[in-house]
C-alpha atoms as a printed R data frame, in Angstrom:
    type eleno elety resid chain resno       x      y       z
1   ATOM     1    CA   UNK     A     1   0.010  0.021   0.012
2   ATOM     2    CA   UNK     A     2   1.136  3.548  -0.765
3   ATOM     3    CA   UNK     A     3   2.728  5.217   2.274
4   ATOM     4    CA   UNK     A     4   1.429  8.777   2.831
5   ATOM     5    CA   UNK     A     5   2.732 11.642   4.949
6   ATOM     6    CA   UNK     A     6   0.019 14.247   5.404
7   ATOM     7    CA   UNK     A     7   0.707 17.943   6.011
8   ATOM     8    CA   UNK     A     8  -2.060 20.223   7.236
9   ATOM     9    CA   UNK     A     9  -3.200 22.304  10.188
10  ATOM    10    CA   UNK     A    10  -6.762 23.799  10.372
11  ATOM    11    CA   UNK     A    11 -10.292 22.362  10.223
12  ATOM    12    CA   UNK     A    12 -10.230 22.586   6.407
13  ATOM    13    CA   UNK     A    13  -7.683 19.787   6.254
14  ATOM    14    CA   UNK     A    14  -9.534 17.398   8.595
15  ATOM    15    CA   UNK     A    15 -11.771 15.690   6.024
16  ATOM    16    CA   UNK     A    16  -8.770 15.049   3.776
17  ATOM    17    CA   UNK     A    17  -6.757 13.436   6.566
18  ATOM    18    CA   UNK     A    18  -9.693 11.296   7.637
19  ATOM    19    CA   UNK     A    19 -10.252 10.167   4.046
20  ATOM    20    CA   UNK     A    20  -6.579  9.258   3.646
21  ATOM    21    CA   UNK     A    21  -6.596  7.257   6.884
22  ATOM    22    CA   UNK     A    22  -9.598  5.213   5.520
23  ATOM    23    CA   UNK     A    23  -7.904  4.509   2.173
24  ATOM    24    CA   UNK     A    24  -4.125  4.565   2.609
25  ATOM    25    CA   UNK     A    25  -1.325  3.970   5.092
26  ATOM    26    CA   UNK     A    26  -0.726  7.343   6.708
27  ATOM    27    CA   UNK     A    27   2.674  6.905   8.348
28  ATOM    28    CA   UNK     A    28   3.040 10.443   9.725
29  ATOM    29    CA   UNK     A    29   1.446 13.843  10.047
30  ATOM    30    CA   UNK     A    30   3.174 17.217   9.873
31  ATOM    31    CA   UNK     A    31   1.348 20.183  11.357
32  ATOM    32    CA   UNK     A    32   2.055 23.591  12.848
33  ATOM    33    CA   UNK     A    33   3.367 23.868  16.434
34  ATOM    34    CA   UNK     A    34   0.839 24.153  19.252
35  ATOM    35    CA   UNK     A    35   0.008 27.803  19.857
36  ATOM    36    CA   UNK     A    36  -1.988 29.991  22.231
37  ATOM    37    CA   UNK     A    37  -5.603 30.546  21.079
38  ATOM    38    CA   UNK     A    38  -8.713 32.219  22.335
39  ATOM    39    CA   UNK     A    39  -9.243 34.883  24.945
40  ATOM    40    CA   UNK     A    40  -7.445 32.942  27.642
41  ATOM    41    CA   UNK     A    41  -4.364 32.337  25.495
42  ATOM    42    CA   UNK     A    42  -4.456 28.653  26.330
43  ATOM    43    CA   UNK     A    43  -2.059 26.620  24.208
44  ATOM    44    CA   UNK     A    44  -3.943 24.390  21.823
45  ATOM    45    CA   UNK     A    45  -3.018 21.684  19.359
46  ATOM    46    CA   UNK     A    46  -4.196 21.955  15.753
47  ATOM    47    CA   UNK     A    47  -7.339 20.065  14.619
48  ATOM    48    CA   UNK     A    48  -5.024 17.882  12.464
49  ATOM    49    CA   UNK     A    49  -2.900 16.940  15.440
50  ATOM    50    CA   UNK     A    50  -6.014 15.899  17.353
51  ATOM    51    CA   UNK     A    51  -7.061 13.544  14.535
52  ATOM    52    CA   UNK     A    52  -3.578 12.127  14.227
53  ATOM    53    CA   UNK     A    53  -3.329 11.345  17.915
54  ATOM    54    CA   UNK     A    54  -6.756  9.720  17.891
55  ATOM    55    CA   UNK     A    55  -5.367  7.275  15.285
56  ATOM    56    CA   UNK     A    56  -1.935  6.833  16.901
57  ATOM    57    CA   UNK     A    57  -0.210  8.455  13.944
58  ATOM    58    CA   UNK     A    58   3.226 10.026  14.618
59  ATOM    59    CA   UNK     A    59   3.161 13.838  14.574
60  ATOM    60    CA   UNK     A    60   5.990 16.164  13.557
61  ATOM    61    CA   UNK     A    61   5.662 19.919  14.325
62  ATOM    62    CA   UNK     A    62   8.622 21.854  12.903
63  ATOM    63    CA   UNK     A    63   8.775 25.572  13.559
64  ATOM    64    CA   UNK     A    64  10.268 26.046  10.116
65  ATOM    65    CA   UNK     A    65   9.954 23.143   7.668
66  ATOM    66    CA   UNK     A    66  12.542 24.673   5.382
67  ATOM    67    CA   UNK     A    67  15.329 24.014   7.902
68  ATOM    68    CA   UNK     A    68  17.743 21.185   7.040
69  ATOM    69    CA   UNK     A    69  16.951 19.279  10.283
70  ATOM    70    CA   UNK     A    70  13.201 19.161   9.410
71  ATOM    71    CA   UNK     A    71  13.824 18.037   5.862
72  ATOM    72    CA   UNK     A    72  16.131 15.265   7.010
73  ATOM    73    CA   UNK     A    73  13.585 14.100   9.593
74  ATOM    74    CA   UNK     A    74  10.977 13.788   6.866
75  ATOM    75    CA   UNK     A    75  13.387 11.991   4.608
76  ATOM    76    CA   UNK     A    76  13.723  9.272   7.275
77  ATOM    77    CA   UNK     A    77  10.004  8.595   7.144
78  ATOM    78    CA   UNK     A    78  10.429  7.262   3.592
79  ATOM    79    CA   UNK     A    79   6.965  8.205   2.326
80  ATOM    80    CA   UNK     A    80   5.782  7.438  -1.208
81  ATOM    81    CA   UNK     A    81   3.820 10.689  -1.416
82  ATOM    82    CA   UNK     A    82   3.201 13.861   0.537
83  ATOM    83    CA   UNK     A    83  -0.370 15.154   0.611
84  ATOM    84    CA   UNK     A    84  -0.804 18.800   1.692
85  ATOM    85    CA   UNK     A    85  -3.956 20.707   2.615
86  ATOM    86    CA   UNK     A    86  -3.695 24.138   4.246
87  ATOM    87    CA   UNK     A    87  -0.454 23.391   6.067
88  ATOM    88    CA   UNK     A    88   0.562 27.011   6.600
89  ATOM    89    CA   UNK     A    89   4.214 27.035   5.554
90  ATOM    90    CA   UNK     A    90   5.882 27.196   2.118
91  ATOM    91    CA   UNK     A    91   7.593 23.912   1.256
92  ATOM    92    CA   UNK     A    92  10.992 24.040  -0.483
93  ATOM    93    CA   UNK     A    93  11.509 22.126  -3.696
94  ATOM    94    CA   UNK     A    94  14.114 19.786  -2.171
95  ATOM    95    CA   UNK     A    95  11.428 18.661   0.286
96  ATOM    96    CA   UNK     A    96   8.679 18.326  -2.346
97  ATOM    97    CA   UNK     A    97  10.923 16.082  -4.465
98  ATOM    98    CA   UNK     A    98  11.669 13.496  -1.721
99  ATOM    99    CA   UNK     A    99   8.691 11.127  -2.230
100 ATOM   100    CA   UNK     A   100   8.507  8.915  -5.370
101 ATOM   101    CA   UNK     A   101   5.156 10.440  -6.338
102 ATOM   102    CA   UNK     A   102   6.058 13.975  -5.308
103 ATOM   103    CA   UNK     A   103   3.761 16.246  -3.251
104 ATOM   104    CA   UNK     A   104   0.045 16.588  -3.915
105 ATOM   105    CA   UNK     A   105  -1.927 19.636  -2.778
106 ATOM   106    CA   UNK     A   106  -5.655 20.124  -2.150
107 ATOM   107    CA   UNK     A   107  -6.244 23.753  -3.100
108 ATOM   108    CA   UNK     A   108  -9.494 25.600  -2.498
109 ATOM   109    CA   UNK     A   109 -10.071 27.248  -5.893
110 ATOM   110    CA   UNK     A   110 -10.244 26.528  -9.600
111 ATOM   111    CA   UNK     A   111  -6.630 27.321 -10.429
112 ATOM   112    CA   UNK     A   112  -5.134 29.523 -11.746
113 ATOM   113    CA   UNK     A   113  -7.825 31.782 -10.244
114 ATOM   114    CA   UNK     A   114  -7.181 32.596  -6.591
115 ATOM   115    CA   UNK     A   115  -3.745 31.288  -5.961
116 ATOM   116    CA   UNK     A   116  -2.648 32.036  -2.395
117 ATOM   117    CA   UNK     A   117  -3.704 31.717   1.208
118 ATOM   118    CA   UNK     A   118  -7.330 32.935   1.203
119 ATOM   119    CA   UNK     A   119  -9.131 31.727  -1.940
120 ATOM   120    CA   UNK     A   120 -12.473 31.136  -0.172
121 ATOM   121    CA   UNK     A   121 -12.740 34.734   1.090
122 ATOM   122    CA   UNK     A   122 -11.570 36.066  -2.269
123 ATOM   123    CA   UNK     A   123 -14.137 34.194  -4.349
124 ATOM   124    CA   UNK     A   124 -17.064 35.530  -2.290
125 ATOM   125    CA   UNK     A   125 -15.736 39.079  -2.138
126 ATOM   126    CA   UNK     A   126 -15.291 39.136  -5.883
127 ATOM   127    CA   UNK     A   127 -18.853 37.940  -6.485
128 ATOM   128    CA   UNK     A   128 -17.778 34.759  -8.308
129 ATOM   129    CA   UNK     A   129 -20.658 32.520  -9.376
130 ATOM   130    CA   UNK     A   130 -18.582 29.385  -8.792
131 ATOM   131    CA   UNK     A   131 -15.356 28.169  -7.307
132 ATOM   132    CA   UNK     A   132 -14.076 24.715  -6.549
133 ATOM   133    CA   UNK     A   133 -11.152 22.501  -5.590
134 ATOM   134    CA   UNK     A   134  -8.041 21.713  -7.587
135 ATOM   135    CA   UNK     A   135  -5.819 18.708  -6.893
136 ATOM   136    CA   UNK     A   136  -2.338 19.681  -8.053
137 ATOM   137    CA   UNK     A   137   1.305 18.549  -7.994
138 ATOM   138    CA   UNK     A   138   3.264 21.043  -5.931
139 ATOM   139    CA   UNK     A   139   6.308 22.978  -6.986
140 ATOM   140    CA   UNK     A   140   8.230 25.740  -5.144
141 ATOM   141    CA   UNK     A   141   5.958 28.475  -6.552
142 ATOM   142    CA   UNK     A   142   2.788 29.854  -4.904
143 ATOM   143    CA   UNK     A   143   0.160 27.385  -6.180
144 ATOM   144    CA   UNK     A   144   1.838 27.288  -9.568
145 ATOM   145    CA   UNK     A   145   2.250 23.543  -9.985
146 ATOM   146    CA   UNK     A   146   0.527 21.387 -12.652
147 ATOM   147    CA   UNK     A   147  -3.072 20.305 -12.104
148 ATOM   148    CA   UNK     A   148  -4.465 16.784 -11.868
149 ATOM   149    CA   UNK     A   149  -8.200 17.275 -11.401
150 ATOM   150    CA   UNK     A   150 -10.801 19.918 -10.563
151 ATOM   151    CA   UNK     A   151 -14.335 19.937  -9.146
152 ATOM   152    CA   UNK     A   152 -16.675 22.912  -9.394
153 ATOM   153    CA   UNK     A   153 -18.701 24.248  -6.443
154 ATOM   154    CA   UNK     A   154 -21.461 26.808  -7.138
155 ATOM   155    CA   UNK     A   155 -21.409 29.863  -4.850
156 ATOM   156    CA   UNK     A   156 -24.938 30.521  -3.453
157 ATOM   157    CA   UNK     A   157 -26.276 34.073  -3.102
158 ATOM   158    CA   UNK     A   158 -26.209 33.727   0.708
159 ATOM   159    CA   UNK     A   159 -22.907 31.874   0.865
160 ATOM   160    CA   UNK     A   160 -20.630 32.705   3.779
161 ATOM   161    CA   UNK     A   161 -16.989 31.988   4.307
162 ATOM   162    CA   UNK     A   162 -17.951 29.260   6.778
163 ATOM   163    CA   UNK     A   163 -20.493 27.502   4.521
164 ATOM   164    CA   UNK     A   164 -18.190 27.583   1.517
165 ATOM   165    CA   UNK     A   165 -15.274 26.406   3.651
166 ATOM   166    CA   UNK     A   166 -17.267 23.395   4.871
167 ATOM   167    CA   UNK     A   167 -18.365 22.389   1.342
168 ATOM   168    CA   UNK     A   168 -14.904 22.802  -0.044
169 ATOM   169    CA   UNK     A   169 -13.243 20.791   2.721
170 ATOM   170    CA   UNK     A   170 -15.417 17.771   2.009
171 ATOM   171    CA   UNK     A   171 -15.321 18.118  -1.775
172 ATOM   172    CA   UNK     A   172 -11.522 18.386  -1.598
173 ATOM   173    CA   UNK     A   173 -11.276 15.158   0.424
174 ATOM   174    CA   UNK     A   174 -13.563 13.273  -1.964
175 ATOM   175    CA   UNK     A   175 -11.824 14.586  -5.057
176 ATOM   176    CA   UNK     A   176  -8.390 13.628  -3.670
177 ATOM   177    CA   UNK     A   177  -9.469 10.041  -3.054
178 ATOM   178    CA   UNK     A   178 -10.999  9.884  -6.551
179 ATOM   179    CA   UNK     A   179  -7.791 11.289  -8.068
180 ATOM   180    CA   UNK     A   180  -4.967  9.409  -6.368
181 ATOM   181    CA   UNK     A   181  -5.443  5.934  -7.957
182 ATOM   182    CA   UNK     A   182  -5.298  7.396 -11.443
183 ATOM   183    CA   UNK     A   183  -2.332  9.533 -10.563
184 ATOM   184    CA   UNK     A   184  -0.402  6.600  -9.079
185 ATOM   185    CA   UNK     A   185  -1.154  4.425 -12.137
186 ATOM   186    CA   UNK     A   186  -0.195  7.153 -14.590
187 ATOM   187    CA   UNK     A   187  -3.683  7.341 -16.037
188 ATOM   188    CA   UNK     A   188  -4.072 10.931 -14.750
189 ATOM   189    CA   UNK     A   189  -1.222 13.101 -15.998
190 ATOM   190    CA   UNK     A   190  -0.341 16.569 -14.609
191 ATOM   191    CA   UNK     A   191  -1.482 19.502 -16.791
192 ATOM   192    CA   UNK     A   192   0.189 22.901 -16.720
193 ATOM   193    CA   UNK     A   193  -1.893 25.788 -15.508
194 ATOM   194    CA   UNK     A   194  -3.022 28.275 -18.145
195 ATOM   195    CA   UNK     A   195  -1.207 31.614 -18.364
196 ATOM   196    CA   UNK     A   196  -4.478 33.505 -18.539
197 ATOM   197    CA   UNK     A   197  -6.852 34.040 -15.625
198 ATOM   198    CA   UNK     A   198  -4.265 34.158 -12.844
199 ATOM   199    CA   UNK     A   199  -5.406 35.977  -9.717
200 ATOM   200    CA   UNK     A   200  -4.094 36.040  -6.145
201 ATOM   201    CA   UNK     A   201  -5.751 35.809  -2.749
202 ATOM   202    CA   UNK     A   202  -3.291 36.986  -0.106
203 ATOM   203    CA   UNK     A   203  -3.546 36.165   3.548
204 ATOM   204    CA   UNK     A   204  -6.345 38.054   5.321
205 ATOM   205    CA   UNK     A   205  -5.524 40.630   7.978
206 ATOM   206    CA   UNK     A   206  -8.038 41.256  10.729
207 ATOM   207    CA   UNK     A   207  -8.193 44.982  10.039
208 ATOM   208    CA   UNK     A   208  -9.625 44.258   6.569
209 ATOM   209    CA   UNK     A   209 -12.901 43.628   8.335
210 ATOM   210    CA   UNK     A   210 -13.243 47.297   9.146
211 ATOM   211    CA   UNK     A   211 -16.113 48.407   6.941
212 ATOM   212    CA   UNK     A   212 -15.616 51.414   4.668
213 ATOM   213    CA   UNK     A   213 -19.130 52.807   4.289
214 ATOM   214    CA   UNK     A   214 -18.155 54.772   1.167
215 ATOM   215    CA   UNK     A   215 -17.913 51.504  -0.725
216 ATOM   216    CA   UNK     A   216 -21.052 50.371  -2.481
217 ATOM   217    CA   UNK     A   217 -23.640 48.163  -0.721
218 ATOM   218    CA   UNK     A   218 -22.909 45.110  -2.878
219 ATOM   219    CA   UNK     A   219 -19.193 45.121  -1.931
220 ATOM   220    CA   UNK     A   220 -20.023 45.571   1.750
221 ATOM   221    CA   UNK     A   221 -22.570 42.725   1.798
222 ATOM   222    CA   UNK     A   222 -20.063 40.426   0.091
223 ATOM   223    CA   UNK     A   223 -17.413 41.369   2.588
224 ATOM   224    CA   UNK     A   224 -19.715 40.558   5.524
225 ATOM   225    CA   UNK     A   225 -20.478 37.138   4.048
226 ATOM   226    CA   UNK     A   226 -16.865 36.383   3.084
227 ATOM   227    CA   UNK     A   227 -15.547 37.290   6.488
228 ATOM   228    CA   UNK     A   228 -18.076 35.140   8.396
229 ATOM   229    CA   UNK     A   229 -16.964 33.823  10.869
230 ATOM   230    CA   UNK     A   230 -13.368 35.089  10.582
231 ATOM   231    CA   UNK     A   231 -12.079 37.760  10.806
232 ATOM   232    CA   UNK     A   232 -15.566 39.245  10.947
233 ATOM   233    CA   UNK     A   233 -16.657 42.739   9.915
234 ATOM   234    CA   UNK     A   234 -17.063 45.711  12.200
235 ATOM   235    CA   UNK     A   235 -17.544 49.452  12.455
236 ATOM   236    CA   UNK     A   236 -17.544 52.068  15.270
237 ATOM   237    CA   UNK     A   237 -20.649 53.397  16.975
238 ATOM   238    CA   UNK     A   238 -20.469 55.764  19.992
239 ATOM   239    CA   UNK     A   239 -16.793 54.965  20.321
240 ATOM   240    CA   UNK     A   240 -17.364 51.204  20.593
241 ATOM   241    CA   UNK     A   241 -16.820 48.433  18.161
242 ATOM   242    CA   UNK     A   242 -20.019 47.185  16.532
243 ATOM   243    CA   UNK     A   243 -19.738 43.858  14.759
244 ATOM   244    CA   UNK     A   244 -21.914 43.337  11.652
245 ATOM   245    CA   UNK     A   245 -22.667 39.651  11.490
246 ATOM   246    CA   UNK     A   246 -25.196 39.618   8.640
247 ATOM   247    CA   UNK     A   247 -27.159 41.973   6.361
248 ATOM   248    CA   UNK     A   248 -28.756 42.583   3.021
249 ATOM   249    CA   UNK     A   249 -28.447 45.091   0.192
250 ATOM   250    CA   UNK     A   250 -31.247 47.433  -0.789
251 ATOM   251    CA   UNK     A   251 -32.160 50.484  -2.837
252 ATOM   252    CA   UNK     A   252 -32.285 53.843  -1.208
253 ATOM   253    CA   UNK     A   253 -30.188 56.857  -0.470
254 ATOM   254    CA   UNK     A   254 -28.510 57.765   2.782
255 ATOM   255    CA   UNK     A   255 -25.218 59.476   3.448
256 ATOM   256    CA   UNK     A   256 -22.343 56.953   3.754
257 ATOM   257    CA   UNK     A   257 -22.276 55.554   7.298
258 ATOM   258    CA   UNK     A   258 -25.555 57.291   8.312
259 ATOM   259    CA   UNK     A   259 -28.181 55.057  10.005
260 ATOM   260    CA   UNK     A   260 -31.771 55.670   8.974
261 ATOM   261    CA   UNK     A   261 -34.966 53.948   8.005
262 ATOM   262    CA   UNK     A   262 -35.615 52.720   4.476
263 ATOM   263    CA   UNK     A   263 -38.799 50.704   3.653
264 ATOM   264    CA   UNK     A   264 -39.460 50.513   7.390
265 ATOM   265    CA   UNK     A   265 -36.176 48.759   8.000
266 ATOM   266    CA   UNK     A   266 -32.966 49.952   9.700
267 ATOM   267    CA   UNK     A   267 -30.559 50.913   6.952
268 ATOM   268    CA   UNK     A   268 -26.994 52.178   6.709
269 ATOM   269    CA   UNK     A   269 -25.956 54.464   3.887
270 ATOM   270    CA   UNK     A   270 -23.124 53.411   1.554
271 ATOM   271    CA   UNK     A   271 -21.365 54.847  -1.488
272 ATOM   272    CA   UNK     A   272 -24.124 53.317  -3.647
273 ATOM   273    CA   UNK     A   273 -27.330 51.869  -2.229
274 ATOM   274    CA   UNK     A   274 -28.081 51.004   1.386
275 ATOM   275    CA   UNK     A   275 -27.147 48.082   3.640
276 ATOM   276    CA   UNK     A   276 -29.750 46.545   5.917
277 ATOM   277    CA   UNK     A   277 -27.964 45.010   8.944
278 ATOM   278    CA   UNK     A   278 -29.819 42.025  10.304
279 ATOM   279    CA   UNK     A   279 -27.497 40.767  13.057
280 ATOM   280    CA   UNK     A   280 -25.146 42.914  15.093
281 ATOM   281    CA   UNK     A   281 -23.049 42.751  18.297
282 ATOM   282    CA   UNK     A   282 -21.873 45.659  20.381
283 ATOM   283    CA   UNK     A   283 -18.529 45.226  22.148
284 ATOM   284    CA   UNK     A   284 -19.090 43.403  25.420
285 ATOM   285    CA   UNK     A   285 -22.621 42.367  24.539
286 ATOM   286    CA   UNK     A   286 -24.274 39.337  22.939
287 ATOM   287    CA   UNK     A   287 -25.038 38.937  19.272
288 ATOM   288    CA   UNK     A   288 -28.596 40.036  18.494
289 ATOM   289    CA   UNK     A   289 -31.032 40.773  15.707
290 ATOM   290    CA   UNK     A   290 -31.279 44.395  14.562
291 ATOM   291    CA   UNK     A   291 -34.778 44.983  15.931
292 ATOM   292    CA   UNK     A   292 -33.804 43.896  19.418
293 ATOM   293    CA   UNK     A   293 -30.665 46.025  19.162
294 ATOM   294    CA   UNK     A   294 -32.558 49.192  18.134
295 ATOM   295    CA   UNK     A   295 -35.150 48.606  20.850
296 ATOM   296    CA   UNK     A   296 -32.313 48.598  23.395
297 ATOM   297    CA   UNK     A   297 -30.400 51.488  21.785
298 ATOM   298    CA   UNK     A   298 -33.021 53.880  20.372
299 ATOM   299    CA   UNK     A   299 -30.378 56.482  19.514
300 ATOM   300    CA   UNK     A   300 -28.797 54.095  16.933
301 ATOM   301    CA   UNK     A   301 -31.160 55.228  14.193
302 ATOM   302    CA   UNK     A   302 -30.094 58.770  13.246
303 ATOM   303    CA   UNK     A   303 -26.464 58.242  14.203
304 ATOM   304    CA   UNK     A   304 -23.416 58.065  11.932
305 ATOM   305    CA   UNK     A   305 -20.974 55.162  11.965
306 ATOM   306    CA   UNK     A   306 -17.251 55.498  11.629
307 ATOM   307    CA   UNK     A   307 -15.083 53.314   9.417
């Protein structure tokens, strides 16, 4: 049986690891070091490490996988193939070339569109009608390697970063298992990515969730959906952070950032059109629907939000 070393870290990679465990001999898992997380700063292991330990699979957590010591440790494992899904570090070519079958990546987009770290967010923000998963052979570039297979996922009008993430994680796992036998036999051959249609999705910074109300309502609504649940979108009201968890676009005219009533609904003015917030959360308070919020804070309507 083909011996696999899996490299991954977050929840996105979990279905892929579980599928590999069911179908192949996973001889080791490489994941990011345990790190503090949450408000309490408690050190937590990655979701991938949790799965590996549940199945008694050896775990390797190099701080920098590019270091010679890490590469030599992996060489000792003598894997036939590396499978990578959202690992979180760039792999050098001399590491990718170690296994007989090279290194296979589960990437969350239809390459060459949305190369990079945040393809799920990028596809929703751009208003794409569809995205998908690409199984590719890795090289040292940023998602530039040749492709093996693709599977399309439609993007629904109410799609959020979370819902698309969950679909893509499972589709990626299924597609990988469908692809690997043909790749190992030579039936599926790597195909170079086209030169046209290349776009990039850089890593998301938390401050990108700060809403600029001078943007049009469509862009703001997409941002809110794309950044659900992380990093979330927010604005300032009365000097406090106000998270915008959900909302809808609408016709109407209000000054950018001004809160008023349009069609008997609470609306926020934008650079073009209005945005109807439906779920909000004031700093230090619980998440609530907009009607409950305005009942508790009657001075909200008529105020102006800061970006």
